[in-house]
Every structure is written in C-alpha cells, then in structure tokens.
mmCIF file with all atom_site columns, C-alpha atoms and ligand atoms in Angstrom:
data_model
loop_
_atom_site.group_PDB
_atom_site.id
_atom_site.type_symbol
_atom_site.label_atom_id
_atom_site.label_alt_id
_atom_site.label_comp_id
_atom_site.label_asym_id
_atom_site.label_entity_id
_atom_site.label_seq_id
_atom_site.pdbx_PDB_ins_code
_atom_site.Cartn_x
_atom_site.Cartn_y
_atom_site.Cartn_z
_atom_site.occupancy
_atom_site.B_iso_or_equiv
_atom_site.pdbx_formal_charge
_atom_site.auth_seq_id
_atom_site.auth_comp_id
_atom_site.auth_asym_id
_atom_site.auth_atom_id
_atom_site.pdbx_PDB_model_num
ATOM   1   C CA  . MET A 1 1  ? -77.086 42.739 -0.343  1.00 95.00 ? 1  MET A CA  1
ATOM   2   C CA  . VAL A 1 2  ? -75.775 40.889 -3.393  1.00 98.00 ? 2  VAL A CA  1
ATOM   3   C CA  . GLY A 1 3  ? -74.513 37.298 -3.476  1.00 98.00 ? 3  GLY A CA  1
ATOM   4   C CA  . LEU A 1 4  ? -70.961 36.895 -2.164  1.00 98.00 ? 4  LEU A CA  1
ATOM   5   C CA  . ASP A 1 5  ? -68.416 34.088 -2.427  1.00 98.00 ? 5  ASP A CA  1
ATOM   6   C CA  . GLU A 1 6  ? -66.934 32.354 0.614   1.00 97.00 ? 6  GLU A CA  1
ATOM   7   C CA  . LYS A 1 7  ? -64.289 35.111 0.949   1.00 98.00 ? 7  LYS A CA  1
ATOM   8   C CA  . GLY A 1 8  ? -66.795 37.975 0.730   1.00 98.00 ? 8  GLY A CA  1
ATOM   9   C CA  . PHE A 1 9  ? -66.161 38.972 -2.895  1.00 98.00 ? 9  PHE A CA  1
ATOM   10  C CA  . ILE A 1 10 ? -69.152 39.739 -5.118  1.00 98.00 ? 10 ILE A CA  1
ATOM   11  C CA  . ALA A 1 11 ? -70.356 36.989 -7.435  1.00 98.00 ? 11 ALA A CA  1
ATOM   12  C CA  . THR A 1 12 ? -71.029 38.108 -11.016 1.00 98.00 ? 12 THR A CA  1
ATOM   13  C CA  . GLY A 1 13 ? -72.016 36.479 -14.308 1.00 96.00 ? 13 GLY A CA  1
ATOM   14  C CA  . GLU A 1 14 ? -71.762 32.655 -14.203 1.00 95.00 ? 14 GLU A CA  1
ATOM   15  C CA  . ASN A 1 15 ? -70.817 32.738 -10.511 1.00 96.00 ? 15 ASN A CA  1
ATOM   16  C CA  . ALA A 1 16 ? -73.886 34.838 -9.733  1.00 97.00 ? 16 ALA A CA  1
ATOM   17  C CA  . TRP A 1 17 ? -76.073 32.450 -11.727 1.00 96.00 ? 17 TRP A CA  1
ATOM   18  C CA  . ARG A 1 18 ? -74.856 29.489 -9.642  1.00 95.00 ? 18 ARG A CA  1
ATOM   19  C CA  . HIS A 1 19 ? -75.086 31.392 -6.348  1.00 96.00 ? 19 HIS A CA  1
ATOM   20  C CA  . PRO A 1 20 ? -77.681 30.016 -3.867  1.00 95.00 ? 20 PRO A CA  1
ATOM   21  C CA  . SER A 1 21 ? -79.342 33.448 -3.543  1.00 96.00 ? 21 SER A CA  1
ATOM   22  C CA  . PHE A 1 22 ? -79.708 34.010 -7.309  1.00 96.00 ? 22 PHE A CA  1
ATOM   23  C CA  . THR A 1 23 ? -83.302 32.839 -7.803  1.00 94.00 ? 23 THR A CA  1
ATOM   24  C CA  . GLU A 1 24 ? -84.492 34.577 -4.639  1.00 94.00 ? 24 GLU A CA  1
ATOM   25  C CA  . HIS A 1 25 ? -82.817 37.846 -5.707  1.00 95.00 ? 25 HIS A CA  1
ATOM   26  C CA  . ARG A 1 26 ? -84.473 37.546 -9.134  1.00 92.00 ? 26 ARG A CA  1
ATOM   27  C CA  . GLY A 1 27 ? -87.959 37.104 -7.713  1.00 88.00 ? 27 GLY A CA  1
ATOM   28  C CA  . GLY A 1 28 ? -88.071 33.456 -8.833  1.00 83.00 ? 28 GLY A CA  1
ATOM   29  C CA  . SER A 1 29 ? -86.772 34.064 -12.355 1.00 80.00 ? 29 SER A CA  1
ATOM   30  C CA  . GLY A 1 30 ? -83.773 31.929 -13.365 1.00 71.00 ? 30 GLY A CA  1
ATOM   31  C CA  . GLY A 1 31 ? -82.612 33.766 -16.503 1.00 84.00 ? 31 GLY A CA  1
ATOM   32  C CA  . GLN A 1 32 ? -78.856 34.082 -17.015 1.00 91.00 ? 32 GLN A CA  1
ATOM   33  C CA  . PRO A 1 33 ? -77.313 37.352 -15.750 1.00 95.00 ? 33 PRO A CA  1
ATOM   34  C CA  . LEU A 1 34 ? -75.411 39.692 -18.028 1.00 95.00 ? 34 LEU A CA  1
ATOM   35  C CA  . LEU A 1 35 ? -71.609 39.799 -17.988 1.00 95.00 ? 35 LEU A CA  1
ATOM   36  C CA  . LEU A 1 36 ? -70.474 41.273 -14.634 1.00 97.00 ? 36 LEU A CA  1
ATOM   37  C CA  . GLU A 1 37 ? -74.054 41.433 -13.353 1.00 97.00 ? 37 GLU A CA  1
ATOM   38  C CA  . THR A 1 38 ? -74.569 40.358 -9.735  1.00 98.00 ? 38 THR A CA  1
ATOM   39  C CA  . THR A 1 39 ? -77.318 38.190 -8.259  1.00 97.00 ? 39 THR A CA  1
ATOM   40  C CA  . ARG A 1 40 ? -79.459 41.354 -8.242  1.00 96.00 ? 40 ARG A CA  1
ATOM   41  C CA  . PRO A 1 41 ? -80.905 42.454 -11.593 1.00 94.00 ? 41 PRO A CA  1
ATOM   42  C CA  . ASP A 1 42 ? -79.253 45.580 -13.079 1.00 94.00 ? 42 ASP A CA  1
ATOM   43  C CA  . VAL A 1 43 ? -76.608 45.670 -10.328 1.00 97.00 ? 43 VAL A CA  1
ATOM   44  C CA  . PHE A 1 44 ? -73.027 45.167 -11.589 1.00 98.00 ? 44 PHE A CA  1
ATOM   45  C CA  . ALA A 1 45 ? -69.660 44.686 -9.882  1.00 98.00 ? 45 ALA A CA  1
ATOM   46  C CA  . ILE A 1 46 ? -66.187 45.318 -11.309 1.00 98.00 ? 46 ILE A CA  1
ATOM   47  C CA  . GLY A 1 47 ? -62.593 45.429 -10.088 1.00 98.00 ? 47 GLY A CA  1
ATOM   48  C CA  . ASP A 1 48 ? -61.204 44.136 -6.814  1.00 98.00 ? 48 ASP A CA  1
ATOM   49  C CA  . VAL A 1 49 ? -64.619 43.592 -5.216  1.00 98.00 ? 49 VAL A CA  1
ATOM   50  C CA  . ARG A 1 50 ? -65.569 41.077 -7.924  1.00 98.00 ? 50 ARG A CA  1
ATOM   51  C CA  . SER A 1 51 ? -65.109 37.396 -7.137  1.00 98.00 ? 51 SER A CA  1
ATOM   52  C CA  . GLY A 1 52 ? -62.415 35.882 -9.351  1.00 96.00 ? 52 GLY A CA  1
ATOM   53  C CA  . SER A 1 53 ? -60.887 39.197 -10.455 1.00 97.00 ? 53 SER A CA  1
ATOM   54  C CA  . THR A 1 54 ? -57.098 39.415 -10.668 1.00 97.00 ? 54 THR A CA  1
ATOM   55  C CA  . LYS A 1 55 ? -56.756 42.295 -8.150  1.00 98.00 ? 55 LYS A CA  1
ATOM   56  C CA  . ARG A 1 56 ? -54.634 44.412 -10.481 1.00 98.00 ? 56 ARG A CA  1
ATOM   57  C CA  . VAL A 1 57 ? -55.183 47.901 -11.912 1.00 98.00 ? 57 VAL A CA  1
ATOM   58  C CA  . ALA A 1 58 ? -55.310 46.660 -15.514 1.00 98.00 ? 58 ALA A CA  1
ATOM   59  C CA  . SER A 1 59 ? -57.886 44.038 -14.602 1.00 97.00 ? 59 SER A CA  1
ATOM   60  C CA  . ALA A 1 60 ? -60.117 46.628 -12.901 1.00 98.00 ? 60 ALA A CA  1
ATOM   61  C CA  . VAL A 1 61 ? -59.834 48.945 -15.902 1.00 98.00 ? 61 VAL A CA  1
ATOM   62  C CA  . GLY A 1 62 ? -60.665 46.037 -18.220 1.00 98.00 ? 62 GLY A CA  1
ATOM   63  C CA  . ASP A 1 63 ? -63.767 45.223 -16.173 1.00 98.00 ? 63 ASP A CA  1
ATOM   64  C CA  . GLY A 1 64 ? -64.808 48.877 -16.473 1.00 98.00 ? 64 GLY A CA  1
ATOM   65  C CA  . ALA A 1 65 ? -64.510 48.717 -20.251 1.00 97.00 ? 65 ALA A CA  1
ATOM   66  C CA  . LEU A 1 66 ? -66.360 45.390 -20.434 1.00 96.00 ? 66 LEU A CA  1
ATOM   67  C CA  . VAL A 1 67 ? -69.266 46.392 -18.230 1.00 98.00 ? 67 VAL A CA  1
ATOM   68  C CA  . VAL A 1 68 ? -70.270 49.259 -20.554 1.00 97.00 ? 68 VAL A CA  1
ATOM   69  C CA  . ARG A 1 69 ? -71.861 46.823 -23.002 1.00 95.00 ? 69 ARG A CA  1
ATOM   70  C CA  . SER A 1 70 ? -73.856 45.150 -20.230 1.00 94.00 ? 70 SER A CA  1
ATOM   71  C CA  . LEU A 1 71 ? -74.984 48.542 -18.923 1.00 96.00 ? 71 LEU A CA  1
ATOM   72  C CA  . HIS A 1 72 ? -76.288 49.449 -22.382 1.00 95.00 ? 72 HIS A CA  1
ATOM   73  C CA  . GLU A 1 73 ? -78.156 46.126 -22.530 1.00 93.00 ? 73 GLU A CA  1
ATOM   74  C CA  . ALA A 1 74 ? -79.638 46.670 -19.078 1.00 92.00 ? 74 ALA A CA  1
ATOM   75  C CA  . LEU A 1 75 ? -80.706 50.228 -19.892 1.00 93.00 ? 75 LEU A CA  1
ATOM   76  C CA  . ALA A 1 76 ? -82.258 49.100 -23.176 1.00 92.00 ? 76 ALA A CA  1
ATOM   77  C CA  . GLY A 1 77 ? -84.202 46.468 -21.241 1.00 85.00 ? 77 GLY A CA  1
ATOM   78  C CA  . LEU A 1 78 ? -85.440 49.026 -18.716 1.00 83.00 ? 78 LEU A CA  1
ATOM   79  C CA  . SER A 1 79 ? -86.566 51.450 -21.404 1.00 80.00 ? 79 SER A CA  1
ATOM   80  C CA  . GLY A 1 80 ? -88.061 48.647 -23.499 1.00 73.00 ? 80 GLY A CA  1
ATOM   81  C CA  . THR A 1 81 ? -86.056 49.584 -26.637 1.00 68.00 ? 81 THR A CA  1
HETATM 82  C C1  . FAD B 2 .  ? -50.404 48.277 -1.423  1.00 71.80 ? 1  FAD B C1  1
HETATM 83  C C2  . FAD B 2 .  ? -50.961 47.896 -2.766  1.00 71.80 ? 1  FAD B C2  1
HETATM 84  C C3  . FAD B 2 .  ? -50.122 47.871 -3.868  1.00 71.80 ? 1  FAD B C3  1
HETATM 85  C C4  . FAD B 2 .  ? -50.626 47.538 -5.123  1.00 71.80 ? 1  FAD B C4  1
HETATM 86  N N1  . FAD B 2 .  ? -49.788 47.519 -6.206  1.00 71.80 ? 1  FAD B N1  1
HETATM 87  C C5  . FAD B 2 .  ? -50.268 47.241 -7.422  1.00 71.80 ? 1  FAD B C5  1
HETATM 88  C C6  . FAD B 2 .  ? -49.426 47.265 -8.571  1.00 71.80 ? 1  FAD B C6  1
HETATM 89  O O1  . FAD B 2 .  ? -48.217 47.536 -8.495  1.00 71.80 ? 1  FAD B O1  1
HETATM 90  N N2  . FAD B 2 .  ? -49.962 46.978 -9.785  1.00 71.80 ? 1  FAD B N2  1
HETATM 91  C C7  . FAD B 2 .  ? -51.287 46.679 -9.925  1.00 71.80 ? 1  FAD B C7  1
HETATM 92  O O2  . FAD B 2 .  ? -51.739 46.463 -11.049 1.00 71.80 ? 1  FAD B O2  1
HETATM 93  N N3  . FAD B 2 .  ? -52.111 46.641 -8.850  1.00 71.80 ? 1  FAD B N3  1
HETATM 94  C C8  . FAD B 2 .  ? -51.646 46.912 -7.612  1.00 71.80 ? 1  FAD B C8  1
HETATM 95  N N4  . FAD B 2 .  ? -52.474 46.874 -6.526  1.00 71.80 ? 1  FAD B N4  1
HETATM 96  C C9  . FAD B 2 .  ? -53.885 46.489 -6.734  1.00 71.80 ? 1  FAD B C9  1
HETATM 97  C C10 . FAD B 2 .  ? -54.669 47.676 -7.274  1.00 71.80 ? 1  FAD B C10 1
HETATM 98  O O3  . FAD B 2 .  ? -54.509 48.799 -6.397  1.00 71.80 ? 1  FAD B O3  1
HETATM 99  C C11 . FAD B 2 .  ? -56.148 47.270 -7.364  1.00 71.80 ? 1  FAD B C11 1
HETATM 100 O O4  . FAD B 2 .  ? -56.274 46.079 -8.086  1.00 71.80 ? 1  FAD B O4  1
HETATM 101 C C12 . FAD B 2 .  ? -56.974 48.356 -8.021  1.00 71.80 ? 1  FAD B C12 1
HETATM 102 O O5  . FAD B 2 .  ? -56.831 49.586 -7.346  1.00 71.80 ? 1  FAD B O5  1
HETATM 103 C C13 . FAD B 2 .  ? -58.435 47.937 -8.015  1.00 71.80 ? 1  FAD B C13 1
HETATM 104 O O6  . FAD B 2 .  ? -59.219 49.008 -8.467  1.00 71.80 ? 1  FAD B O6  1
HETATM 105 P P1  . FAD B 2 .  ? -60.729 49.113 -8.009  1.00 71.80 ? 1  FAD B P1  1
HETATM 106 O O7  . FAD B 2 .  ? -61.274 50.313 -8.714  1.00 71.80 ? 1  FAD B O7  1
HETATM 107 O O8  . FAD B 2 .  ? -61.397 47.807 -8.164  1.00 71.80 ? 1  FAD B O8  1
HETATM 108 O O9  . FAD B 2 .  ? -60.684 49.362 -6.425  1.00 71.80 ? 1  FAD B O9  1
HETATM 109 P P2  . FAD B 2 .  ? -60.053 50.581 -5.621  1.00 71.80 ? 1  FAD B P2  1
HETATM 110 O O10 . FAD B 2 .  ? -58.912 51.204 -6.338  1.00 71.80 ? 1  FAD B O10 1
HETATM 111 O O11 . FAD B 2 .  ? -59.803 50.010 -4.239  1.00 71.80 ? 1  FAD B O11 1
HETATM 112 O O12 . FAD B 2 .  ? -61.215 51.642 -5.591  1.00 71.80 ? 1  FAD B O12 1
HETATM 113 C C14 . FAD B 2 .  ? -62.347 51.481 -4.803  1.00 71.80 ? 1  FAD B C14 1
HETATM 114 C C15 . FAD B 2 .  ? -62.796 52.866 -4.363  1.00 71.80 ? 1  FAD B C15 1
HETATM 115 O O13 . FAD B 2 .  ? -64.086 52.743 -3.734  1.00 71.80 ? 1  FAD B O13 1
HETATM 116 C C16 . FAD B 2 .  ? -64.067 53.542 -2.583  1.00 71.80 ? 1  FAD B C16 1
HETATM 117 N N5  . FAD B 2 .  ? -65.090 53.011 -1.687  1.00 71.80 ? 1  FAD B N5  1
HETATM 118 C C17 . FAD B 2 .  ? -65.017 51.932 -0.881  1.00 71.80 ? 1  FAD B C17 1
HETATM 119 N N6  . FAD B 2 .  ? -66.151 51.764 -0.197  1.00 71.80 ? 1  FAD B N6  1
HETATM 120 C C18 . FAD B 2 .  ? -66.975 52.750 -0.599  1.00 71.80 ? 1  FAD B C18 1
HETATM 121 C C19 . FAD B 2 .  ? -68.296 53.108 -0.256  1.00 71.80 ? 1  FAD B C19 1
HETATM 122 N N7  . FAD B 2 .  ? -69.011 52.394 0.617   1.00 71.80 ? 1  FAD B N7  1
HETATM 123 N N8  . FAD B 2 .  ? -68.838 54.170 -0.854  1.00 71.80 ? 1  FAD B N8  1
HETATM 124 C C20 . FAD B 2 .  ? -68.142 54.888 -1.764  1.00 71.80 ? 1  FAD B C20 1
HETATM 125 N N9  . FAD B 2 .  ? -66.868 54.603 -2.136  1.00 71.80 ? 1  FAD B N9  1
HETATM 126 C C21 . FAD B 2 .  ? -66.311 53.544 -1.548  1.00 71.80 ? 1  FAD B C21 1
HETATM 127 C C22 . FAD B 2 .  ? -62.657 53.447 -2.028  1.00 71.80 ? 1  FAD B C22 1
HETATM 128 O O14 . FAD B 2 .  ? -62.356 54.539 -1.195  1.00 71.80 ? 1  FAD B O14 1
HETATM 129 C C23 . FAD B 2 .  ? -61.848 53.484 -3.322  1.00 71.80 ? 1  FAD B C23 1
HETATM 130 O O15 . FAD B 2 .  ? -61.563 54.812 -3.738  1.00 71.80 ? 1  FAD B O15 1
HETATM 131 C C24 . FAD B 2 .  ? -51.991 47.207 -5.268  1.00 71.80 ? 1  FAD B C24 1
HETATM 132 C C25 . FAD B 2 .  ? -52.820 47.230 -4.141  1.00 71.80 ? 1  FAD B C25 1
HETATM 133 C C26 . FAD B 2 .  ? -52.323 47.561 -2.916  1.00 71.80 ? 1  FAD B C26 1
HETATM 134 C C27 . FAD B 2 .  ? -53.234 47.584 -1.722  1.00 71.80 ? 1  FAD B C27 1
#
C-alpha cells in the first residue's frame, strides 16, 4: 500500500514527503521523493488516482508526460548510471 490522503487518493511528491507513512515506507530514509513519486520508492501515481489532480483528461495526460522524467531518474538510480 502507498500513502493515501483523507479521501483515499494517492499522495505524491511533496504530499508524499509530508505523509505520516513516508519514513516507514522508505526504510527510515527521509530523502525527498521525485515528482509524482509516492511514499514508496520507485512507485509513481498519475491521473485521477493522484491526490490533488484536477480529474480531467488533459491533467492525466500532462501527468503522464511529466512522470517520464522521474522514471528516467529512478531507472538511472537503480542501474547506478
Ligand atoms: C462521466 C464522466 C465524464 C467525464 N467528462 C470529462 C470531460 O468532459 N472532460 C475531461 O477532461 N474529463 C472528463 N472526465 C474525467 C476524465 O474521464 C478523467 O479525468 C480521466 O479519464 C482520468 O484518466 P486516468 O488515466 O487517470 O484514469 P482512467 O481513465 O479512469 O483510467 C484508469 C484505468 O485503470 C483501470 N484500472 C482500474 N483499476 C485497475 C486495476 N486494479 N488493475 C488494472 N487496471 C485498473 C480502469 O479500468 C481504467 O481503464 C469525466 C469523467 C467521468 C466519470
């Protein structure tokens, strides 16, 4: 499970960082998550399920475009490059 807001939407980015479960989900590490990253490392959420999203098609598509950069960063971190 990832950290959720009070309405059940998934916390990402700054919201994930401030979420009570963040440190536990990071194994005690408090480093800031990537854009659109959840409380769990390398797990991302976009579109309607994301806390604070606008619940519109264009917003979901925009999230999809934005998350690509974070995915590249996460993959680079995993491969150590
Ligand atoms: C009736 C209605 C009218 C709307 N009209 C407009 C409009 O005019 N303009 C506008 O911009 N927005 C409109 N919206 C909002 C728009 O549909 C959403 O903002 C947009 O579809 C969000 O895209 P998404 O990819 O985040 O989620 P979704 O489009 O909901 O896609 C999520 C997908 O995940 C699938 N899924 C769910 N659970 C699982 C699972 N456990 N495993 C695998 N797959 C799963 C679902 O079947 C679905 O295909 C409307 C919404 C509704 C309900």
